[in-house]
Tab-separated table of C-alpha atoms and ligand atoms in Angstrom:
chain	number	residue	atom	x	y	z
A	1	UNK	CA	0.000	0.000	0.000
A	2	UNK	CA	1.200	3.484	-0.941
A	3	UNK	CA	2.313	5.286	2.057
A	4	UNK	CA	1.073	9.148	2.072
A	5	UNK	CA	3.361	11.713	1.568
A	6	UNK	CA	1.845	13.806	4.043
A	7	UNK	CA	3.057	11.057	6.987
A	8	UNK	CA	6.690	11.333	5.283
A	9	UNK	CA	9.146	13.126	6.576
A	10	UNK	CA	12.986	13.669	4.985
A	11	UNK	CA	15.492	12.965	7.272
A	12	UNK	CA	16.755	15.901	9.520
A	13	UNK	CA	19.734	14.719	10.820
A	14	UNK	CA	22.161	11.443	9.844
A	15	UNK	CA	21.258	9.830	13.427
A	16	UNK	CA	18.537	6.935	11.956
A	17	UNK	CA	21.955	5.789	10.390
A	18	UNK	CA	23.112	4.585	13.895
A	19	UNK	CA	19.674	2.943	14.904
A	20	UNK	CA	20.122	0.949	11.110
A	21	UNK	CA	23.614	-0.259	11.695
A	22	UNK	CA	22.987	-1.201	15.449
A	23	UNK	CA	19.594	-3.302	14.369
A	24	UNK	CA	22.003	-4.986	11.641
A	25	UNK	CA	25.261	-5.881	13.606
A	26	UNK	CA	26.244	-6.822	16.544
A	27	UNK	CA	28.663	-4.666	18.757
A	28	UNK	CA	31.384	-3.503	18.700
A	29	UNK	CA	30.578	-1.537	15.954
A	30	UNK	CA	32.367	1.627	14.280
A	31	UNK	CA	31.058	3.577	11.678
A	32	UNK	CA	31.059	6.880	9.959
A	33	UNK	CA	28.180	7.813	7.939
A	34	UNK	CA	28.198	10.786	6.076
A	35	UNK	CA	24.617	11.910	4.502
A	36	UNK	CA	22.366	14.515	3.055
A	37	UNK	CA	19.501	16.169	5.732
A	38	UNK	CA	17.001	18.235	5.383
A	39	UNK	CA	15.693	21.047	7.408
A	40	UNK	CA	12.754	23.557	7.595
A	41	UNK	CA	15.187	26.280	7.832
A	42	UNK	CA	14.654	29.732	5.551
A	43	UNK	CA	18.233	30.076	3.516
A	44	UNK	CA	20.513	32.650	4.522
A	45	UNK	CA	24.207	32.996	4.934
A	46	UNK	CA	24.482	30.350	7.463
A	47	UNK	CA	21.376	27.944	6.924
A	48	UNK	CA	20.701	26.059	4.162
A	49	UNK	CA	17.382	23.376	3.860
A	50	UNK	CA	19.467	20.985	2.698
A	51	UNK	CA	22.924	20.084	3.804
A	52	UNK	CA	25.435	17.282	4.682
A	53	UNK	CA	25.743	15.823	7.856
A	54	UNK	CA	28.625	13.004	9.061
A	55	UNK	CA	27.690	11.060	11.893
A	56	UNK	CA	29.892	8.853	14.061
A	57	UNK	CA	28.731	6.060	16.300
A	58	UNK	CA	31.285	3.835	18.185
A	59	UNK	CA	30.297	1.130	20.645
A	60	UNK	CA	32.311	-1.768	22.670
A	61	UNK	CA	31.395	-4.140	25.251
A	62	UNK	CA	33.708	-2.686	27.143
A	63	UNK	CA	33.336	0.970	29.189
A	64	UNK	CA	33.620	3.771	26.593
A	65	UNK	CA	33.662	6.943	28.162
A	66	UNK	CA	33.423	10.641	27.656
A	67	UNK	CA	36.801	10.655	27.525
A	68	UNK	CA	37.582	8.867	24.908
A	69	UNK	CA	34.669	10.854	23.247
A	70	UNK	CA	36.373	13.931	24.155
A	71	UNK	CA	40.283	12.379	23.050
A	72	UNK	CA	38.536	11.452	19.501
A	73	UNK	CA	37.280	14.746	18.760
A	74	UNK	CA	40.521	16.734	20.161
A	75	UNK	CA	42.262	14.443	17.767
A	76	UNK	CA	40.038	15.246	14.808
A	77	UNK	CA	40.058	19.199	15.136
A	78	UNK	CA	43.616	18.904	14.975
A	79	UNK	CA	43.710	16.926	12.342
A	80	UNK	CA	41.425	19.289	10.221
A	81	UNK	CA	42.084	22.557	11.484
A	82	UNK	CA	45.920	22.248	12.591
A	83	UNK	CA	47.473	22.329	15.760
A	84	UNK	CA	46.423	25.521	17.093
A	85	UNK	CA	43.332	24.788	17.382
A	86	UNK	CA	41.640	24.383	20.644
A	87	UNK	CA	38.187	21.907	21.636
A	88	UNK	CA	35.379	23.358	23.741
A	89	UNK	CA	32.458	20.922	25.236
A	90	UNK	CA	29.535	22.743	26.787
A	91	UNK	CA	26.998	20.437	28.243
A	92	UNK	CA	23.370	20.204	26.350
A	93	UNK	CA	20.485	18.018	26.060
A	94	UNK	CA	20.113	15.708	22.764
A	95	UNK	CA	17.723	12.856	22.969
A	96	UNK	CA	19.893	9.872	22.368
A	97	UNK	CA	22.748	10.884	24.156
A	98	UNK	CA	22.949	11.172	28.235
A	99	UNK	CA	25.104	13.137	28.699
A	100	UNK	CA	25.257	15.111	25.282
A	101	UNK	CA	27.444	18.010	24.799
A	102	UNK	CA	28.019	20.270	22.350
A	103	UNK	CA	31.393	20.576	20.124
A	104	UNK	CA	32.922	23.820	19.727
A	105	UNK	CA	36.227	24.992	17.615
A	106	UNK	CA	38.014	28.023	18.939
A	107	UNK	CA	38.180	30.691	15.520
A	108	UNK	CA	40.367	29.819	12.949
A	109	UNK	CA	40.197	33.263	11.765
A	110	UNK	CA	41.197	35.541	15.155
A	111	UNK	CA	42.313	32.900	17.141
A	112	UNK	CA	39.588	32.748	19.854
A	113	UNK	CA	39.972	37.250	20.368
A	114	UNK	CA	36.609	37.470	18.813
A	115	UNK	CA	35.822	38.415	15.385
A	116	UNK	CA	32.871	38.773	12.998
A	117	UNK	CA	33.116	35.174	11.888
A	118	UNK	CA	32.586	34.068	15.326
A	119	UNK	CA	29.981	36.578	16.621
A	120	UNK	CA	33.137	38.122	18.882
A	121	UNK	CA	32.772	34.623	20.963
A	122	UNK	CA	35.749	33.223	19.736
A	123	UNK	CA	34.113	29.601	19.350
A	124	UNK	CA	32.101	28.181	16.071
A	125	UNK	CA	29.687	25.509	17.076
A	126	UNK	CA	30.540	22.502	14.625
A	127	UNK	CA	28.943	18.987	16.304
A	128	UNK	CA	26.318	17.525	18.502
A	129	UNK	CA	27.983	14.458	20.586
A	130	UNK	CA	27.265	12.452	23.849
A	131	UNK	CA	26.904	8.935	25.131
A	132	UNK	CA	24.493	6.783	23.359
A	133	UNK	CA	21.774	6.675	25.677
A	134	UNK	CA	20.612	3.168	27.806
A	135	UNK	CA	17.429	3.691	26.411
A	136	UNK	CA	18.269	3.597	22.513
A	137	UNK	CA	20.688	0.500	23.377
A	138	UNK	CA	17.611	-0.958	24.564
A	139	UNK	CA	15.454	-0.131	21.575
A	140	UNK	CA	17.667	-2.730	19.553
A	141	UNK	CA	18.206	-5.581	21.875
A	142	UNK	CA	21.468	-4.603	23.928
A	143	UNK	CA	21.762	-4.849	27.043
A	144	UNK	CA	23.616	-1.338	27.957
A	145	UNK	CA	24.888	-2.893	31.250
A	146	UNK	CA	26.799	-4.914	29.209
A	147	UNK	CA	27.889	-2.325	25.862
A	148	UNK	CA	28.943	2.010	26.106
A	149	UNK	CA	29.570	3.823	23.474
A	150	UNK	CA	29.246	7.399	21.720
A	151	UNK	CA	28.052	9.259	19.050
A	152	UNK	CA	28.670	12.497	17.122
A	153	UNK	CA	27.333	14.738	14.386
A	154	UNK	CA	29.313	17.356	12.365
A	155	UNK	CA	27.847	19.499	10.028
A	156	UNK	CA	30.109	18.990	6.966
A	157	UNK	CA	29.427	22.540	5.619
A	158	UNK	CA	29.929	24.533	8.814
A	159	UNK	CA	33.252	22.291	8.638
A	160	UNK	CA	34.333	24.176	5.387
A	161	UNK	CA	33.450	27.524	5.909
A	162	UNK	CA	35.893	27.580	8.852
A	163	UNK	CA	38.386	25.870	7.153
A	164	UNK	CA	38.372	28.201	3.784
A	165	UNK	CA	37.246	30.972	5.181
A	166	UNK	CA	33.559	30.713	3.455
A	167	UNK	CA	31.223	33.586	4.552
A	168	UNK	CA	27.954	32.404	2.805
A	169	UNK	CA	27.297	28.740	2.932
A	170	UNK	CA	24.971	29.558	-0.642
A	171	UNK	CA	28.276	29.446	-2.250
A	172	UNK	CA	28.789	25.653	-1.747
A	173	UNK	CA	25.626	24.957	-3.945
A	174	UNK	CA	25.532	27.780	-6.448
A	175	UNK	CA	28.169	25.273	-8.837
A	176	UNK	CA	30.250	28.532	-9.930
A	177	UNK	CA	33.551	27.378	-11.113
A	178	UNK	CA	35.590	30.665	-10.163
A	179	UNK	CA	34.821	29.861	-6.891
A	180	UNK	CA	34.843	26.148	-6.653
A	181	UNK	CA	38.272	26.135	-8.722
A	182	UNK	CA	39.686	27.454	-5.612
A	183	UNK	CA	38.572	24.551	-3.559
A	184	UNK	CA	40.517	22.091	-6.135
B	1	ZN	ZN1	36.687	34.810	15.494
């Protein structure tokens, strides 16, 4: 029977990714899932109703912690941004993580002083993480006495506009070669 469109909904976030691979494997598992989302947002410089998401999901039988979280994260602004770059987690509510934090990056472009990139905060919000929560582990048949593990969400746009220095996120999807030659 034909579902109705009306009771569809596109996907706003990559998370149903992680609820997929966990009903299909057993743990451990490891994956990174990058995808297209979709959001009732009005376009402007920073917002876009559709945009790429990559989500990260890591579980063990053994006691994953925040840490390690925290360690994998540290690692990967490093890795993208370069060394001077320095990881901020401010506590927040998601509703399959407990505890969830958000990720922030100090600014590339002043160096944390405060500029207009960064709303003269000197941090750019880049990724939803946290512990999977006991419930969800639940939801697909593990027993989360038994498996820990954690999950995160980076917004793969928000990602480039700090790295290249991007002021209008319209620019990623307008296919204009003069300016996507100089991504190359
Ligand atoms: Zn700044």
């Amino acid at each position: 029977m034909a579902q109705n469109p009306e009771d569809l909904l596109l996907r706003t976030q990559t998370s149903p990714v992680q609820i997929r691979t966990m009903l299909a494997n057993k743990p451990p598992v490891r994956v990174i899932c990058p995808g297209r989302t979709y959001r009732r947002d009005t376009t402007d410089a920073t917002h876009s109703a559709n945009f790429h998401q990559i989500e990260g999901l890591y579980v063990d039988t053994k006691s994953v912690s925040l840490a390690d979280l925290k360690s994998v994260l540290a690692y990967f602004a490093k890795e993208m941004m370069g060394t001077s770059v320095t990881v901020r987690f401010r506590p927040h509510f998601f509703p399959f993580t407990e505890p969830s934090v958000e990720v922030d990056f100090s600014c590339h472009v002043c160096g944390g002083k405060g500029c207009n990139v960064c709303k003269q905060s000197g941090w750019i919000e880049v990724a939803g993480a946290g512990m999977v929560d006991p419930r969800v582990f639940r939801h697909v048949g593990w027993n989360p006495d038994e498996v820990s593990g954690y999950a995160f969400g980076f917004g793969v746009e928000r990602i480039a506009m700090i790295k290249y220095g991007i002021p209008d996120i319209r620019w990623l999807y307008e296919n204009d070669l003069r300016f996507l030659s100089q991504l190359a």
